[in-house]
PDB file of C-alpha atoms and ligand atoms in Angstrom:
ATOM      1  CA  MET E   1      23.269 103.040 141.169  1.00 91.00           C
ATOM      2  CA  SER E   2      21.557 105.842 143.065  1.00 97.00           C
ATOM      3  CA  VAL E   3      18.121 105.322 144.597  1.00 98.00           C
ATOM      4  CA  ALA E   4      15.642 108.124 145.267  1.00 98.00           C
ATOM      5  CA  VAL E   5      13.362 106.997 148.105  1.00 98.00           C
ATOM      6  CA  ILE E   6       9.879 108.544 148.222  1.00 98.00           C
ATOM      7  CA  GLY E   7       8.193 108.090 151.604  1.00 98.00           C
ATOM      8  CA  ALA E   8      11.610 107.758 153.259  1.00 98.00           C
ATOM      9  CA  SER E   9      10.126 108.854 156.596  1.00 97.00           C
ATOM     10  CA  GLY E  10       7.352 106.247 156.392  1.00 97.00           C
ATOM     11  CA  THR E  11       6.784 102.664 157.503  1.00 97.00           C
ATOM     12  CA  THR E  12       8.601 100.926 154.654  1.00 98.00           C
ATOM     13  CA  GLY E  13      10.772 103.845 153.482  1.00 98.00           C
ATOM     14  CA  ARG E  14      12.562 104.162 156.823  1.00 98.00           C
ATOM     15  CA  ALA E  15      13.433 100.469 156.877  1.00 98.00           C
ATOM     16  CA  LEU E  16      14.512 100.585 153.226  1.00 98.00           C
ATOM     17  CA  THR E  17      16.921 103.487 153.757  1.00 98.00           C
ATOM     18  CA  ALA E  18      18.464 101.574 156.687  1.00 98.00           C
ATOM     19  CA  LEU E  19      19.102  98.608 154.356  1.00 98.00           C
ATOM     20  CA  LEU E  20      20.573 100.832 151.630  1.00 98.00           C
ATOM     21  CA  GLU E  21      22.772 102.540 154.190  1.00 98.00           C
ATOM     22  CA  ALA E  22      23.945  99.195 155.552  1.00 98.00           C
ATOM     23  CA  ASP E  23      25.025  97.837 152.167  1.00 97.00           C
ATOM     24  CA  GLY E  24      26.508 101.106 150.937  1.00 98.00           C
ATOM     25  CA  THR E  25      24.080 101.662 148.055  1.00 98.00           C
ATOM     26  CA  PRO E  26      23.927 105.404 147.321  1.00 98.00           C
ATOM     27  CA  PHE E  27      20.475 106.814 147.976  1.00 98.00           C
ATOM     28  CA  ARG E  28      18.606 110.057 148.629  1.00 98.00           C
ATOM     29  CA  ARG E  29      15.614 110.571 150.885  1.00 98.00           C
ATOM     30  CA  ALA E  30      12.679 112.499 149.415  1.00 98.00           C
ATOM     31  CA  SER E  31      10.178 114.325 151.572  1.00 98.00           C
ATOM     32  CA  ARG E  32       7.734 117.211 151.525  1.00 98.00           C
ATOM     33  CA  THR E  33       9.747 118.613 154.425  1.00 98.00           C
ATOM     34  CA  PRO E  34      13.289 117.474 153.684  1.00 97.00           C
ATOM     35  CA  ALA E  35      16.056 117.410 156.267  1.00 96.00           C
ATOM     36  CA  PRO E  36      19.439 118.705 155.067  1.00 96.00           C
ATOM     37  CA  GLY E  37      20.765 116.473 152.285  1.00 94.00           C
ATOM     38  CA  ALA E  38      17.319 115.158 151.353  1.00 97.00           C
ATOM     39  CA  THR E  39      15.319 116.163 148.277  1.00 98.00           C
ATOM     40  CA  ARG E  40      12.060 118.088 148.451  1.00 98.00           C
ATOM     41  CA  PHE E  41       9.364 116.063 146.727  1.00 98.00           C
ATOM     42  CA  ASP E  42       5.600 116.388 146.759  1.00 98.00           C
ATOM     43  CA  TRP E  43       3.365 114.216 144.563  1.00 98.00           C
ATOM     44  CA  HIS E  44       0.971 117.143 144.367  1.00 97.00           C
ATOM     45  CA  ASP E  45       3.628 119.619 143.201  1.00 98.00           C
ATOM     46  CA  PRO E  46       5.062 118.531 139.824  1.00 97.00           C
ATOM     47  CA  SER E  47       7.649 121.325 140.010  1.00 98.00           C
ATOM     48  CA  THR E  48       9.471 119.100 142.573  1.00 98.00           C
ATOM     49  CA  HIS E  49       9.555 116.008 140.330  1.00 98.00           C
ATOM     50  CA  ARG E  50      12.570 116.804 138.167  1.00 98.00           C
ATOM     51  CA  ALA E  51      14.830 117.185 141.205  1.00 97.00           C
ATOM     52  CA  LEU E  52      13.761 113.723 142.396  1.00 98.00           C
ATOM     53  CA  LEU E  53      14.906 112.093 139.150  1.00 98.00           C
ATOM     54  CA  ASP E  54      18.072 114.173 138.858  1.00 97.00           C
ATOM     55  CA  GLY E  55      20.961 111.681 139.072  1.00 96.00           C
ATOM     56  CA  ALA E  56      18.672 108.849 140.192  1.00 98.00           C
ATOM     57  CA  THR E  57      18.996 105.456 138.516  1.00 97.00           C
ATOM     58  CA  ALA E  58      16.145 103.970 140.542  1.00 98.00           C
ATOM     59  CA  VAL E  59      13.120 105.240 142.437  1.00 98.00           C
ATOM     60  CA  TYR E  60      11.229 103.597 145.288  1.00 98.00           C
ATOM     61  CA  ALA E  61       7.743 105.065 145.026  1.00 98.00           C
ATOM     62  CA  VAL E  62       5.316 105.116 147.948  1.00 98.00           C
ATOM     63  CA  PRO E  63       2.191 106.634 146.373  1.00 98.00           C
ATOM     64  CA  PRO E  64       0.275 109.408 148.105  1.00 96.00           C
ATOM     65  CA  PRO E  65      -1.459 107.723 151.058  1.00 91.00           C
ATOM     66  CA  THR E  66      -5.106 107.949 152.173  1.00 89.00           C
ATOM     67  CA  THR E  67      -6.567 108.406 148.711  1.00 90.00           C
ATOM     68  CA  GLY E  68      -8.479 105.899 146.613  1.00 85.00           C
ATOM     69  CA  ASP E  69      -7.391 107.655 143.440  1.00 91.00           C
ATOM     70  CA  PRO E  70      -3.625 108.195 143.434  1.00 95.00           C
ATOM     71  CA  LEU E  71      -3.219 108.170 139.646  1.00 95.00           C
ATOM     72  CA  PRO E  72      -3.698 111.906 138.949  1.00 95.00           C
ATOM     73  CA  ALA E  73      -0.912 112.703 141.433  1.00 97.00           C
ATOM     74  CA  VAL E  74       1.366 109.873 140.260  1.00 97.00           C
ATOM     75  CA  ARG E  75       0.951 110.220 136.497  1.00 97.00           C
ATOM     76  CA  PRO E  76       3.154 113.345 136.025  1.00 98.00           C
ATOM     77  CA  LEU E  77       6.150 111.575 137.614  1.00 98.00           C
ATOM     78  CA  LEU E  78       5.567 108.462 135.492  1.00 98.00           C
ATOM     79  CA  ASP E  79       5.492 110.618 132.358  1.00 98.00           C
ATOM     80  CA  LEU E  80       8.692 112.356 133.393  1.00 98.00           C
ATOM     81  CA  ALA E  81      10.371 109.036 134.262  1.00 98.00           C
ATOM     82  CA  ARG E  82       9.623 107.674 130.784  1.00 97.00           C
ATOM     83  CA  ARG E  83      10.789 110.852 129.086  1.00 97.00           C
ATOM     84  CA  SER E  84      14.018 111.036 131.079  1.00 97.00           C
ATOM     85  CA  GLY E  85      14.773 107.299 130.730  1.00 97.00           C
ATOM     86  CA  LEU E  86      14.731 106.371 134.440  1.00 97.00           C
ATOM     87  CA  PRO E  87      16.137 102.811 134.436  1.00 97.00           C
ATOM     88  CA  ARG E  88      14.181 101.396 137.403  1.00 98.00           C
ATOM     89  CA  LEU E  89      10.997 102.114 139.328  1.00 98.00           C
ATOM     90  CA  VAL E  90       9.742 100.047 142.262  1.00 98.00           C
ATOM     91  CA  LEU E  91       6.163 100.897 143.239  1.00 98.00           C
ATOM     92  CA  LEU E  92       4.608 100.082 146.591  1.00 98.00           C
ATOM     93  CA  GLY E  93       1.134  98.873 145.645  1.00 97.00           C
ATOM     94  CA  SER E  94      -1.196  96.777 147.765  1.00 95.00           C
ATOM     95  CA  LEU E  95      -2.970  93.424 147.801  1.00 95.00           C
ATOM     96  CA  ALA E  96      -5.975  95.216 149.283  1.00 92.00           C
ATOM     97  CA  VAL E  97      -8.454  96.355 146.672  1.00 89.00           C
ATOM     98  CA  LEU E  98     -10.550  99.038 148.348  1.00 92.00           C
ATOM     99  CA  PRO E  99     -14.205  99.216 147.281  1.00 92.00           C
ATOM    100  CA  ASP E 100     -15.110 101.960 144.789  1.00 92.00           C
ATOM    101  CA  ALA E 101     -11.435 102.853 144.329  1.00 91.00           C
ATOM    102  CA  PRO E 102     -10.372 101.640 140.864  1.00 92.00           C
ATOM    103  CA  GLY E 103      -7.636 104.317 140.781  1.00 92.00           C
ATOM    104  CA  ALA E 104      -5.084 102.154 142.615  1.00 93.00           C
ATOM    105  CA  ALA E 105      -5.305  99.365 140.030  1.00 93.00           C
ATOM    106  CA  GLU E 106      -5.191 101.961 137.250  1.00 95.00           C
ATOM    107  CA  MET E 107      -2.020 103.394 138.777  1.00 96.00           C
ATOM    108  CA  GLU E 108      -0.387  99.943 138.939  1.00 95.00           C
ATOM    109  CA  ALA E 109      -1.361  99.340 135.302  1.00 96.00           C
ATOM    110  CA  GLU E 110       0.226 102.620 134.265  1.00 96.00           C
ATOM    111  CA  VAL E 111       3.398 101.815 136.211  1.00 97.00           C
ATOM    112  CA  ARG E 112       3.619  98.602 134.151  1.00 96.00           C
ATOM    113  CA  GLU E 113       3.917 100.845 131.079  1.00 94.00           C
ATOM    114  CA  THR E 114       7.050 102.435 132.556  1.00 96.00           C
ATOM    115  CA  PRO E 115      10.386 100.778 131.618  1.00 95.00           C
ATOM    116  CA  GLY E 116      12.189  99.044 134.493  1.00 97.00           C
ATOM    117  CA  TRP E 117       9.034  98.693 136.571  1.00 98.00           C
ATOM    118  CA  THR E 118       8.420  96.444 139.555  1.00 98.00           C
ATOM    119  CA  VAL E 119       5.163  96.417 141.523  1.00 98.00           C
ATOM    120  CA  LEU E 120       5.124  95.144 145.115  1.00 98.00           C
ATOM    121  CA  ARG E 121       1.665  94.172 146.371  1.00 97.00           C
ATOM    122  CA  PRO E 122       1.895  93.487 150.105  1.00 98.00           C
ATOM    123  CA  ALA E 123      -0.870  92.292 152.396  1.00 97.00           C
ATOM    124  CA  GLY E 124      -1.822  94.301 155.506  1.00 97.00           C
ATOM    125  CA  PHE E 125       1.159  95.524 157.499  1.00 98.00           C
ATOM    126  CA  MET E 126       1.762  94.115 160.990  1.00 98.00           C
ATOM    127  CA  GLN E 127       2.682  97.723 161.792  1.00 97.00           C
ATOM    128  CA  ASN E 128      -1.043  98.609 161.612  1.00 97.00           C
ATOM    129  CA  PHE E 129      -1.110  97.304 165.207  1.00 97.00           C
ATOM    130  CA  THR E 130       1.663  99.671 166.371  1.00 96.00           C
ATOM    131  CA  GLY E 131       2.419 103.376 166.160  1.00 93.00           C
ATOM    132  CA  ALA E 132      -0.060 106.009 165.027  1.00 93.00           C
ATOM    133  CA  HIS E 133      -2.532 103.826 163.104  1.00 94.00           C
ATOM    134  CA  PRO E 134      -6.010 104.388 164.659  1.00 95.00           C
ATOM    135  CA  VAL E 135      -6.399 100.640 165.278  1.00 95.00           C
ATOM    136  CA  ALA E 136      -3.055 100.625 167.089  1.00 96.00           C
ATOM    137  CA  VAL E 137      -3.880 103.642 169.241  1.00 95.00           C
ATOM    138  CA  ARG E 138      -7.120 102.019 170.508  1.00 95.00           C
ATOM    139  CA  LEU E 139      -5.259  98.765 171.137  1.00 95.00           C
ATOM    140  CA  ARG E 140      -2.522 100.487 173.102  1.00 94.00           C
ATOM    141  CA  GLU E 141      -4.740 102.844 175.078  1.00 94.00           C
ATOM    142  CA  ARG E 142      -7.721 100.586 175.833  1.00 95.00           C
ATOM    143  CA  GLY E 143      -6.622  97.045 175.073  1.00 95.00           C
ATOM    144  CA  GLN E 144      -9.319  96.822 172.397  1.00 97.00           C
ATOM    145  CA  LEU E 145      -8.912  95.604 168.843  1.00 97.00           C
ATOM    146  CA  LEU E 146     -11.670  97.041 166.665  1.00 97.00           C
ATOM    147  CA  SER E 147     -12.684  94.820 163.760  1.00 96.00           C
ATOM    148  CA  ALA E 148     -15.483  94.662 161.228  1.00 97.00           C
ATOM    149  CA  GLY E 149     -13.947  91.588 159.622  1.00 96.00           C
ATOM    150  CA  GLY E 150     -15.323  88.732 161.785  1.00 95.00           C
ATOM    151  CA  ASP E 151     -13.148  85.628 161.483  1.00 93.00           C
ATOM    152  CA  GLY E 152     -11.756  86.669 158.090  1.00 95.00           C
ATOM    153  CA  ARG E 153      -7.988  86.285 157.839  1.00 95.00           C
ATOM    154  CA  VAL E 154      -5.207  88.491 156.430  1.00 96.00           C
ATOM    155  CA  GLY E 155      -1.685  87.347 155.546  1.00 97.00           C
ATOM    156  CA  TRP E 156      -0.144  90.163 157.631  1.00 98.00           C
ATOM    157  CA  ILE E 157       3.398  91.036 156.592  1.00 98.00           C
ATOM    158  CA  ASP E 158       6.053  92.888 158.575  1.00 98.00           C
ATOM    159  CA  ALA E 159       6.708  96.220 156.798  1.00 98.00           C
ATOM    160  CA  ARG E 160      10.417  95.579 157.450  1.00 98.00           C
ATOM    161  CA  ASP E 161      10.023  92.570 155.138  1.00 98.00           C
ATOM    162  CA  VAL E 162       8.289  94.765 152.577  1.00 98.00           C
ATOM    163  CA  ALA E 163      11.361  97.009 152.748  1.00 98.00           C
ATOM    164  CA  SER E 164      13.609  93.954 152.247  1.00 98.00           C
ATOM    165  CA  ALA E 165      11.525  93.007 149.225  1.00 98.00           C
ATOM    166  CA  ALA E 166      11.881  96.555 147.865  1.00 98.00           C
ATOM    167  CA  HIS E 167      15.636  96.414 148.488  1.00 98.00           C
ATOM    168  CA  ALA E 168      15.876  93.102 146.605  1.00 98.00           C
ATOM    169  CA  ALA E 169      13.745  94.456 143.748  1.00 98.00           C
ATOM    170  CA  LEU E 170      15.886  97.584 143.454  1.00 98.00           C
ATOM    171  CA  LEU E 171      19.064  95.500 143.170  1.00 96.00           C
ATOM    172  CA  ALA E 172      17.684  92.549 141.153  1.00 94.00           C
ATOM    173  CA  ASP E 173      18.776  91.800 137.585  1.00 90.00           C
ATOM    174  CA  ARG E 174      15.170  91.285 136.619  1.00 89.00           C
ATOM    175  CA  THR E 175      12.492  93.972 136.355  1.00 91.00           C
ATOM    176  CA  ALA E 176       8.980  93.992 134.852  1.00 94.00           C
ATOM    177  CA  SER E 177       7.495  91.818 137.564  1.00 96.00           C
ATOM    178  CA  GLU E 178       4.763  91.987 140.168  1.00 97.00           C
ATOM    179  CA  HIS E 179       5.240  90.418 143.586  1.00 97.00           C
ATOM    180  CA  ARG E 180       2.341  89.502 145.861  1.00 97.00           C
ATOM    181  CA  LEU E 181       3.782  89.621 149.367  1.00 98.00           C
ATOM    182  CA  THR E 182       2.307  88.046 152.487  1.00 98.00           C
ATOM    183  CA  GLY E 183       3.646  86.933 155.823  1.00 98.00           C
ATOM    184  CA  PRO E 184       3.879  83.227 156.679  1.00 98.00           C
ATOM    185  CA  GLN E 185       0.432  82.932 158.328  1.00 97.00           C
ATOM    186  CA  ALA E 186      -3.048  84.290 157.695  1.00 96.00           C
ATOM    187  CA  LEU E 187      -4.542  85.512 160.982  1.00 96.00           C
ATOM    188  CA  SER E 188      -7.960  86.853 161.936  1.00 95.00           C
ATOM    189  CA  HIS E 189      -8.221  89.810 164.306  1.00 96.00           C
ATOM    190  CA  ARG E 190      -9.128  87.359 167.068  1.00 96.00           C
ATOM    191  CA  GLU E 191      -5.925  85.410 166.392  1.00 97.00           C
ATOM    192  CA  VAL E 192      -3.909  88.648 166.302  1.00 97.00           C
ATOM    193  CA  ALA E 193      -5.368  89.573 169.705  1.00 97.00           C
ATOM    194  CA  ARG E 194      -4.508  86.127 171.086  1.00 97.00           C
ATOM    195  CA  VAL E 195      -0.865  86.360 169.929  1.00 97.00           C
ATOM    196  CA  VAL E 196      -0.464  89.880 171.348  1.00 96.00           C
ATOM    197  CA  GLY E 197      -1.969  88.681 174.633  1.00 95.00           C
ATOM    198  CA  GLU E 198       0.202  85.555 174.832  1.00 95.00           C
ATOM    199  CA  ARG E 199       3.478  87.326 173.988  1.00 95.00           C
ATOM    200  CA  THR E 200       2.952  90.488 176.067  1.00 94.00           C
ATOM    201  CA  GLY E 201       0.778  89.302 178.935  1.00 93.00           C
ATOM    202  CA  ARG E 202      -1.668  92.098 178.112  1.00 92.00           C
ATOM    203  CA  ALA E 203      -5.346  91.137 177.712  1.00 91.00           C
ATOM    204  CA  VAL E 204      -6.698  92.225 174.343  1.00 95.00           C
ATOM    205  CA  GLU E 205     -10.428  92.253 173.688  1.00 97.00           C
ATOM    206  CA  VAL E 206     -11.694  92.085 170.101  1.00 98.00           C
ATOM    207  CA  VAL E 207     -14.580  94.517 169.672  1.00 98.00           C
ATOM    208  CA  GLU E 208     -16.779  93.677 166.696  1.00 97.00           C
ATOM    209  CA  VAL E 209     -18.050  96.826 165.026  1.00 98.00           C
ATOM    210  CA  THR E 210     -19.901  97.564 161.817  1.00 97.00           C
ATOM    211  CA  ALA E 211     -18.125  99.050 158.824  1.00 97.00           C
ATOM    212  CA  ALA E 212     -19.912 102.357 159.517  1.00 98.00           C
ATOM    213  CA  GLU E 213     -18.706 102.386 163.142  1.00 98.00           C
ATOM    214  CA  LEU E 214     -15.150 101.581 162.071  1.00 98.00           C
ATOM    215  CA  ALA E 215     -15.270 104.361 159.468  1.00 98.00           C
ATOM    216  CA  GLY E 216     -16.400 106.767 162.211  1.00 98.00           C
ATOM    217  CA  HIS E 217     -13.416 105.717 164.322  1.00 97.00           C
ATOM    218  CA  PHE E 218     -11.028 106.281 161.399  1.00 97.00           C
ATOM    219  CA  ARG E 219     -12.569 109.694 160.663  1.00 97.00           C
ATOM    220  CA  ALA E 220     -12.343 110.717 164.314  1.00 97.00           C
ATOM    221  CA  ALA E 221      -8.627 109.862 164.148  1.00 96.00           C
ATOM    222  CA  GLY E 222      -8.213 112.306 161.261  1.00 95.00           C
ATOM    223  CA  MET E 223      -8.449 110.098 158.181  1.00 96.00           C
ATOM    224  CA  PRO E 224     -10.057 111.842 155.203  1.00 95.00           C
ATOM    225  CA  GLU E 225     -13.704 110.821 154.892  1.00 93.00           C
ATOM    226  CA  PRO E 226     -13.855 108.909 151.586  1.00 94.00           C
ATOM    227  CA  PHE E 227     -10.704 106.970 152.408  1.00 95.00           C
ATOM    228  CA  ALA E 228     -11.899 106.155 155.955  1.00 97.00           C
ATOM    229  CA  ASP E 229     -15.147 104.753 154.559  1.00 97.00           C
ATOM    230  CA  ARG E 230     -13.426 102.657 151.906  1.00 96.00           C
ATOM    231  CA  LEU E 231     -10.849 101.297 154.355  1.00 96.00           C
ATOM    232  CA  ALA E 232     -13.584 100.345 156.827  1.00 97.00           C
ATOM    233  CA  ARG E 233     -15.644  98.654 154.124  1.00 96.00           C
ATOM    234  CA  TYR E 234     -12.523  96.835 152.989  1.00 95.00           C
ATOM    235  CA  ASN E 235     -11.948  95.671 156.554  1.00 95.00           C
ATOM    236  CA  ALA E 236     -15.528  94.342 156.612  1.00 96.00           C
ATOM    237  CA  SER E 237     -14.990  92.527 153.303  1.00 94.00           C
ATOM    238  CA  ILE E 238     -12.270  90.395 154.919  1.00 94.00           C
ATOM    239  CA  ARG E 239     -15.164  88.514 156.533  1.00 91.00           C
ATOM    240  CA  ASP E 240     -15.931  87.087 153.090  1.00 82.00           C
ATOM    241  CA  GLY E 241     -12.409  86.137 152.082  1.00 76.00           C
ATOM    242  CA  GLY E 242     -10.646  89.503 151.714  1.00 69.00           C
ATOM    243  CA  GLU E 243      -7.159  89.369 150.294  1.00 72.00           C
ATOM    244  CA  GLY E 244      -7.124  85.648 149.543  1.00 70.00           C
ATOM    245  CA  GLY E 245      -4.437  83.170 150.505  1.00 89.00           C
ATOM    246  CA  LEU E 246      -0.776  83.225 151.355  1.00 97.00           C
ATOM    247  CA  THR E 247       1.923  83.632 148.711  1.00 97.00           C
ATOM    248  CA  ASP E 248       5.603  82.691 148.452  1.00 98.00           C
ATOM    249  CA  GLY E 249       6.337  86.027 146.745  1.00 98.00           C
ATOM    250  CA  PHE E 250       8.574  87.257 149.555  1.00 98.00           C
ATOM    251  CA  ALA E 251      10.746  84.112 149.632  1.00 98.00           C
ATOM    252  CA  ARG E 252      11.076  84.085 145.845  1.00 97.00           C
ATOM    253  CA  LEU E 253      12.235  87.698 145.811  1.00 97.00           C
ATOM    254  CA  THR E 254      14.542  87.675 148.836  1.00 98.00           C
ATOM    255  CA  GLY E 255      15.580  84.025 149.271  1.00 97.00           C
ATOM    256  CA  ARG E 256      14.391  83.868 152.884  1.00 98.00           C
ATOM    257  CA  GLU E 257      11.149  83.344 154.777  1.00 98.00           C
ATOM    258  CA  PRO E 258       9.114  86.324 156.017  1.00 98.00           C
ATOM    259  CA  GLY E 259       8.879  87.028 159.751  1.00 98.00           C
ATOM    260  CA  THR E 260       6.003  85.700 161.852  1.00 98.00           C
ATOM    261  CA  PHE E 261       3.510  87.841 163.722  1.00 98.00           C
ATOM    262  CA  ALA E 262       4.752  86.381 167.009  1.00 98.00           C
ATOM    263  CA  ALA E 263       8.304  87.544 166.240  1.00 98.00           C
ATOM    264  CA  PHE E 264       6.948  90.973 165.310  1.00 98.00           C
ATOM    265  CA  VAL E 265       5.121  91.209 168.635  1.00 97.00           C
ATOM    266  CA  ASP E 266       8.273  90.159 170.497  1.00 97.00           C
ATOM    267  CA  ASP E 267      10.204  92.955 168.750  1.00 97.00           C
ATOM    268  CA  HIS E 268       7.542  95.529 169.727  1.00 96.00           C
ATOM    269  CA  ARG E 269       6.557  94.251 173.174  1.00 93.00           C
ATOM    270  CA  ALA E 270       7.258  97.587 174.839  1.00 90.00           C
ATOM    271  CA  GLU E 271       4.644  99.261 172.675  1.00 89.00           C
ATOM    272  CA  TRP E 272       1.741  97.335 174.204  1.00 81.00           C
ATOM    273  CA  ALA E 273       3.191  96.992 177.669  1.00 76.00           C
ATOM    274  CA  ALA E 274       2.994 100.784 177.955  1.00 53.00           C
ATOM    275  CA  GLY E 275      -0.828 100.858 177.700  1.00 51.00           C
TER     276      GLY E 275
HETATM  277  N1  NAP Z   1      -0.790  99.821 155.980  1.00 82.30           N
HETATM  278  C1  NAP Z   1      -1.019  98.711 155.322  1.00 82.30           C
HETATM  279  O1  NAP Z   1      -1.533  97.710 155.827  1.00 82.30           O
HETATM  280  C2  NAP Z   1      -0.629  98.639 153.863  1.00 82.30           C
HETATM  281  C3  NAP Z   1      -0.693  97.408 153.216  1.00 82.30           C
HETATM  282  C4  NAP Z   1      -0.330  97.336 151.876  1.00 82.30           C
HETATM  283  C5  NAP Z   1       0.099  98.475 151.218  1.00 82.30           C
HETATM  284  N2  NAP Z   1       0.143  99.646 151.888  1.00 82.30           N
HETATM  285  C6  NAP Z   1       0.566 100.850 151.165  1.00 82.30           C
HETATM  286  O2  NAP Z   1       1.613 101.477 151.836  1.00 82.30           O
HETATM  287  C7  NAP Z   1       1.612 102.828 151.465  1.00 82.30           C
HETATM  288  C8  NAP Z   1       2.090 103.645 152.630  1.00 82.30           C
HETATM  289  O3  NAP Z   1       1.191 103.548 153.671  1.00 82.30           O
HETATM  290  P1  NAP Z   1       1.645 103.852 155.147  1.00 82.30           P
HETATM  291  O4  NAP Z   1       0.397 104.089 155.882  1.00 82.30           O
HETATM  292  O5  NAP Z   1       2.597 102.794 155.618  1.00 82.30           O
HETATM  293  O6  NAP Z   1       2.370 105.275 154.996  1.00 82.30           O
HETATM  294  P2  NAP Z   1       3.872 105.674 155.316  1.00 82.30           P
HETATM  295  O7  NAP Z   1       4.774 105.099 154.285  1.00 82.30           O
HETATM  296  O8  NAP Z   1       4.200 105.388 156.731  1.00 82.30           O
HETATM  297  O9  NAP Z   1       3.816 107.246 155.227  1.00 82.30           O
HETATM  298  C9  NAP Z   1       3.555 107.919 154.062  1.00 82.30           C
HETATM  299  C10 NAP Z   1       4.861 108.508 153.468  1.00 82.30           C
HETATM  300  O10 NAP Z   1       4.474 109.178 152.305  1.00 82.30           O
HETATM  301  C11 NAP Z   1       5.050 110.455 152.291  1.00 82.30           C
HETATM  302  N3  NAP Z   1       4.063 111.349 151.718  1.00 82.30           N
HETATM  303  C12 NAP Z   1       2.818 111.612 152.161  1.00 82.30           C
HETATM  304  N4  NAP Z   1       2.198 112.490 151.343  1.00 82.30           N
HETATM  305  C13 NAP Z   1       3.105 112.784 150.374  1.00 82.30           C
HETATM  306  C14 NAP Z   1       3.088 113.645 149.250  1.00 82.30           C
HETATM  307  N5  NAP Z   1       2.018 114.399 148.946  1.00 82.30           N
HETATM  308  N6  NAP Z   1       4.177 113.700 148.473  1.00 82.30           N
HETATM  309  C15 NAP Z   1       5.281 112.981 148.764  1.00 82.30           C
HETATM  310  N7  NAP Z   1       5.367 112.147 149.820  1.00 82.30           N
HETATM  311  C16 NAP Z   1       4.289 112.066 150.614  1.00 82.30           C
HETATM  312  C17 NAP Z   1       5.396 110.838 153.707  1.00 82.30           C
HETATM  313  O11 NAP Z   1       6.617 111.549 153.674  1.00 82.30           O
HETATM  314  P3  NAP Z   1       6.819 113.065 154.150  1.00 82.30           P
HETATM  315  O12 NAP Z   1       5.798 113.330 155.224  1.00 82.30           O
HETATM  316  O13 NAP Z   1       8.231 113.102 154.634  1.00 82.30           O
HETATM  317  O14 NAP Z   1       6.618 113.916 152.926  1.00 82.30           O
HETATM  318  C18 NAP Z   1       5.593 109.479 154.374  1.00 82.30           C
HETATM  319  O15 NAP Z   1       6.951 109.134 154.406  1.00 82.30           O
HETATM  320  C19 NAP Z   1       0.217 103.165 150.943  1.00 82.30           C
HETATM  321  O16 NAP Z   1       0.309 103.461 149.566  1.00 82.30           O
HETATM  322  C20 NAP Z   1      -0.555 101.887 151.142  1.00 82.30           C
HETATM  323  O17 NAP Z   1      -1.433 101.598 150.060  1.00 82.30           O
HETATM  324  C21 NAP Z   1      -0.194  99.769 153.199  1.00 82.30           C
END
């Protein structure tokens, strides 16, 4: 087996390549700006797609981020994968259904027409509260957690667990399945703030904002406008139920329980202590 990993520099891709490295599964990193040994791949440049599939028996596909309509960019690779008989394709989808963005569901439907498909549909990543995500930057710099979602809860999952799920899906006997992945608890933003405060000793204030204000914050951080608006409106929709309940999709795929938010915070304590 040889796995081509799209998004290898990203939140789940980095953790996935570490797992593949650890168990000796041959893999190649794909990137728009590849380091030596990696493959150049750009969703928006179909001339790079053949090289991605060359010698690959499986692909982990992180679709182009920050767009509500990834299908036009993804379709050429799906066509090529079918034509060239790629045995296995694991797509990173999402449990979040952004408003006015039917393209993501259309993309998942088209992936299901591709032999050897698996679709992972994770809940919000715990990593949204760390690193470069605009919510994380405000949290780190000002101790404020911006939310338009009231007391609505999300089944936050550690992106390292999403990578473990991808790893299991790539190596599983079974394909043609969709996996809804959540962490072990559904937490509101207020509960997230409480856990961060308790585990790090840092006071975190939840600042309730409107969807429009949150969209402005996302845009100011550099997110493209239509995506920023949809993401903010999605965040506000959590107030009314959002992503729904918890699933056992992770345990069924990997045979173990997903990590808790408290454990995630413990692993990233330095991130918030620095603020
Ligand atoms: N954040 C969440 O809460 C959440 C929850 C559920 C699902 N998801 C899904 O997770 C996916 C990734 O989101 P993320 O924010 O965590 O991003 P990420 O994986 O950290 O980063 C995006 C990756 O995509 C690659 N990339 C960007 N544009 C590309 C292009 N045109 N062609 C090829 N590769 C490209 C980048 O690689 P290079 O720069 O090296 O090219 C980078 O490795 C999204 O599809 C999102 O729907 C996210």
